[in-house]
Structure formats: C-alpha cells, structure tokens
Amino acid sequence: MLDTILAGCRVLDLTQNVAGPFCAQTLGDLGAEVIKIERPGSGDDARQWKPPEMGGQSTGFLALNRNKKSVCIDLDTAQGQQLARRLAATADVLVHSLKPGSAESRGLGYDDLHPGNPRLVYCAISAFGEVGPMRALPGYDPLMQAFTGIMSVSGHEGDEPARVGVSLIDMGTGMWATTGILAALLRRASTGQGMAVHASLFCRHVAAHRQPRSAAHRTGSAHPAAQHCGQRGGPALGGRTVQ
C-alpha cells in the first residue's frame, strides 16, 4: 500500500548525482509520478559513473532513478526555461539541486513559480544552505564528510581520518528533503497552499554529531556515544571482529 500513498502527485525533478535523485526516487516509490529534467547531451552526471554498469547504463544512475520519466531540457535557454515553468505549473512538487541563486536567475525560483501554482511544494537542496557566506559554494559527499567532521570520528585510533564508504551525507540529506516535502504536502492538505522547503548537506550532518566536538576522536567501533548501550565489539560477517 505504500506505493500508492502519493498516487496522483506529480513531481518535477531538476536534480542530479545523489541527494536530489534519491529524494525524488523515494517520492516515486510512494506512488508519485516523477518527471526528471536532464541536460541535453550528457544528462545526469551519474549516467557517466561506470563501471559498474548494466546493459550499458551506470548502475549508480539506475539505483537512484527508478520510477521516473526523463526529458531533456536546456535550462540555459529561454525556450527551455519557459518549458520548465509550464511543467512546474502542473506539478505538486518541484525538487532541484542547483546552487542558491541559480534557479532564480533562470526564472525558476519559488517566488517565480508560486503565483502560477500556489499549491506547489518547492524543495531546494544545496551544499551549505540558502544563506550565509558559503551559500554559493558547491559540495559533494567526500568534501562534506571532511568539512562536517564525520571523517574526524571515522577510523581507528592513531590512523588517518577515513571517509565513510557509502554516500552517507548525500543519502541522509535526500531523506531529510523527502521528510520536509511530505510534511509540506500534509500542511497543504489543510491549507491549500504550497511552501518552500530547504535541505543542505552541511546542516544535515552537523546535526548528526551527538557529542561535543572537543570530545570527538577516532575510536574504531567504540564510539563514545555508544558506550551507554554497551556497544564495544563483537563478531561480524566473514568471521572478523568489530573493534
């Protein structure tokens, strides 16, 4: 039944790479119709992430873009921007991962689209948020793992900081964006009005730290936040021991 919760809901997906596509894909998994806009020629950057591949397509791209329809539109042209605005006028949700100010410069900001579609839930995903001196900077998962301090507590004592192997920040931000969108849709059900939702890679994972930064250090699996649960070490797959 979960795959019909958002039946009848149209999502316009102007994202690429990981965080935004994961967010829009999750909405599609819940039954929404997702229309993905890609740049002509190369499309989403994730299409080039191969190997690994399946049937000539990047498995990374396939894993983040199921349940979607795709169309190529050049958002750097007046014609493409007009077409995107026409699609946005029929959408329930719009998700983009353009740098702050980029959508607005193309006439695709919330204030541009809201008058023609007051019910639109508009979600912007960025690296450092919509305000502040770093708002216009790009960001990606390994950089943000370092910048937010995730790497400072990953690895064993005495070793160099280590990146978490999975795209922890990207996927987590995509899920928080999904949560914000669902909350906005719930609000719209009672007010009839859409709203703007913002999610950033930086804010999501600064909030993930549960101990003072002064106490943070690499301890393998014996994380200070887990000591109250008795988590120290034990057997893992392959006969190895988690330390």
XYZ file of C-alpha atoms in Angstrom:
243
model
C 0.000 0.000 0.000
C 2.934 2.371 0.498
C 3.422 2.559 -3.271
C 0.067 4.309 -3.700
C 0.260 6.939 -0.947
C 1.300 9.677 -3.384
C -0.739 8.426 -6.350
C -1.895 11.403 -8.411
C 1.009 13.560 -7.197
C 3.346 14.922 -9.883
C 6.989 15.627 -9.013
C 9.300 17.688 -11.225
C 12.886 16.526 -10.597
C 15.612 19.019 -11.571
C 18.370 17.249 -9.632
C 21.413 15.130 -10.416
C 24.084 13.000 -8.723
C 22.813 11.517 -5.410
C 20.915 13.575 -2.818
C 18.225 15.064 -5.057
C 17.663 11.965 -7.212
C 17.351 9.805 -4.076
C 14.755 12.216 -2.692
C 12.694 12.226 -5.898
C 13.053 8.460 -6.285
C 11.654 7.928 -2.799
C 8.616 10.020 -3.715
C 8.238 7.833 -6.797
C 8.449 4.716 -4.632
C 5.496 6.132 -2.707
C 3.439 6.369 -5.896
C 4.178 9.841 -7.272
C 4.673 10.476 -10.971
C 8.260 11.777 -11.280
C 9.380 13.717 -14.353
C 13.163 14.113 -14.402
C 14.673 17.003 -16.369
C 18.186 16.342 -17.675
C 20.582 18.456 -19.711
C 20.800 17.612 -23.426
C 23.782 15.510 -24.438
C 25.260 14.120 -21.216
C 22.217 14.103 -18.931
C 22.628 13.490 -15.201
C 26.307 13.254 -14.195
C 25.539 9.866 -12.608
C 24.981 8.393 -16.088
C 28.771 8.532 -16.518
C 29.562 6.692 -13.262
C 30.704 3.395 -14.735
C 31.851 0.760 -14.302
C 29.879 -0.862 -12.797
C 27.139 -0.889 -15.379
C 24.187 -2.941 -16.521
C 23.001 -3.015 -20.105
C 25.388 -0.166 -20.877
C 23.908 2.055 -18.166
C 25.556 3.144 -14.928
C 24.270 1.069 -12.019
C 24.740 4.134 -9.804
C 22.345 6.085 -12.004
C 19.855 3.205 -12.158
C 19.918 2.810 -8.365
C 18.873 6.446 -7.865
C 16.418 6.998 -10.694
C 13.877 4.209 -10.830
C 10.181 5.083 -11.170
C 10.942 8.199 -13.242
C 10.203 9.602 -16.675
C 13.058 11.540 -18.251
C 13.071 14.502 -20.620
C 15.973 16.616 -21.908
C 15.557 20.384 -21.488
C 18.270 23.018 -21.741
C 17.597 25.276 -18.755
C 20.186 27.757 -20.012
C 17.922 28.790 -22.898
C 14.804 30.947 -22.773
C 12.808 28.225 -24.519
C 13.935 25.593 -22.017
C 13.143 27.831 -19.058
C 9.676 28.519 -20.426
C 9.044 24.807 -20.878
C 10.214 24.093 -17.321
C 7.837 26.767 -15.992
C 4.968 25.176 -17.911
C 5.761 21.809 -16.329
C 6.062 23.409 -12.880
C 2.590 24.901 -13.290
C 1.172 21.349 -13.398
C 3.360 19.892 -10.630
C 2.600 19.229 -6.972
C 6.296 19.133 -6.031
C 9.457 20.561 -7.575
C 12.878 19.434 -6.372
C 16.137 20.985 -7.552
C 19.783 20.826 -6.517
C 21.015 23.971 -8.252
C 23.274 26.299 -6.301
C 21.360 29.042 -4.435
C 20.507 31.794 -6.889
C 20.848 29.598 -9.989
C 17.158 28.668 -10.193
C 16.156 32.277 -9.541
C 18.416 33.530 -12.346
C 16.506 31.261 -14.717
C 13.077 32.364 -13.536
C 12.599 29.064 -11.694
C 12.755 30.250 -8.081
C 9.927 29.751 -5.599
C 8.778 33.360 -5.915
C 8.727 32.978 -9.707
C 6.615 29.811 -9.706
C 4.334 30.295 -6.698
C 1.965 32.864 -8.311
C 1.171 30.467 -11.167
C 0.885 27.434 -8.892
C 0.110 28.363 -5.255
C -0.144 24.671 -4.294
C 3.436 23.919 -5.357
C 5.763 22.403 -2.745
C 9.202 23.667 -3.759
C 12.299 21.907 -2.393
C 15.831 23.262 -2.879
C 18.800 21.067 -1.953
C 22.211 22.739 -1.633
C 25.631 22.180 -0.091
C 25.732 24.915 2.560
C 22.167 26.253 2.681
C 20.353 29.261 1.284
C 22.003 31.948 3.431
C 25.488 32.806 4.673
C 28.888 33.473 3.093
C 29.245 29.904 1.756
C 25.779 29.618 0.199
C 27.037 29.698 -3.396
C 29.756 27.072 -2.954
C 29.307 23.586 -4.406
C 29.735 20.483 -2.294
C 29.829 16.721 -2.615
C 29.823 13.814 -0.203
C 33.583 13.282 0.491
C 34.194 17.012 0.892
C 31.233 17.384 3.247
C 32.285 14.347 5.300
C 35.547 16.184 5.931
C 34.004 19.620 6.426
C 31.326 18.480 8.887
C 33.746 16.380 10.951
C 32.340 12.958 10.041
C 35.823 11.838 8.953
C 37.348 13.015 12.226
C 35.496 10.264 14.109
C 35.765 7.573 11.391
C 38.611 5.067 11.557
C 40.775 3.591 14.292
C 42.739 5.469 16.926
C 46.104 6.579 15.585
C 45.037 6.233 11.948
C 44.331 8.984 9.460
C 40.727 10.226 9.160
C 38.673 7.915 6.949
C 35.757 8.535 4.647
C 32.599 6.553 5.375
C 32.357 4.205 2.398
C 28.742 4.909 1.474
C 27.386 8.318 0.426
C 26.159 8.946 3.944
C 25.687 12.704 3.662
C 24.082 12.665 0.231
C 21.610 9.924 1.101
C 20.821 11.410 4.508
C 20.157 14.832 3.020
C 17.912 13.280 0.380
C 15.879 11.584 3.084
C 15.556 14.789 5.128
C 14.401 16.577 1.973
C 11.796 13.863 1.463
C 10.620 14.310 5.055
C 10.268 18.064 4.531
C 8.316 17.569 1.319
C 5.917 15.087 2.920
C 5.361 17.493 5.821
C 4.644 20.315 3.357
C 2.169 18.130 1.456
C 0.429 17.296 4.730
C 0.207 21.003 5.545
C -1.151 21.716 2.062
C -3.954 19.220 2.610
C -5.379 21.538 5.296
C -4.337 24.968 3.995
C -4.443 24.507 0.234
C -1.089 26.286 -0.016
C 2.331 25.034 -1.004
C 5.567 26.234 0.547
C 9.341 26.301 0.129
C 11.462 23.578 1.748
C 15.256 23.743 2.048
C 17.769 20.983 2.800
C 21.563 21.214 2.862
C 24.357 18.678 3.073
C 26.158 20.735 5.709
C 23.288 21.313 8.136
C 22.088 17.720 7.932
C 25.349 16.256 9.171
C 26.453 18.905 11.616
C 23.242 17.912 13.393
C 24.322 14.254 13.314
C 27.091 14.745 15.871
C 25.877 13.716 19.302
C 28.876 14.666 21.412
C 30.931 17.849 21.876
C 33.483 18.374 19.121
C 36.192 18.630 21.804
C 35.478 15.003 22.768
C 35.424 13.672 19.200
C 38.220 11.339 18.119
C 38.691 8.120 16.180
C 37.923 5.025 18.250
C 37.000 2.405 15.652
C 33.596 0.973 16.580
C 33.881 2.022 20.235
C 32.226 5.374 19.649
C 31.728 7.478 22.834
C 28.041 7.915 22.022
C 27.584 4.119 22.022
C 29.182 3.385 25.402
C 25.870 3.765 27.238
C 24.447 0.954 25.073
C 27.276 -1.434 25.865
C 28.490 -1.418 22.233
C 32.179 -2.301 22.266
C 32.958 -5.054 19.815
C 31.766 -8.381 18.560
C 31.656 -10.806 15.651
C 30.936 -9.583 12.140
C 30.360 -11.244 8.778
C 33.295 -13.258 7.499
C 34.465 -14.263 10.957
C 36.047 -10.895 11.683
C 35.688 -8.919 14.879
C 34.384 -5.376 15.042
C 36.649 -3.357 17.344
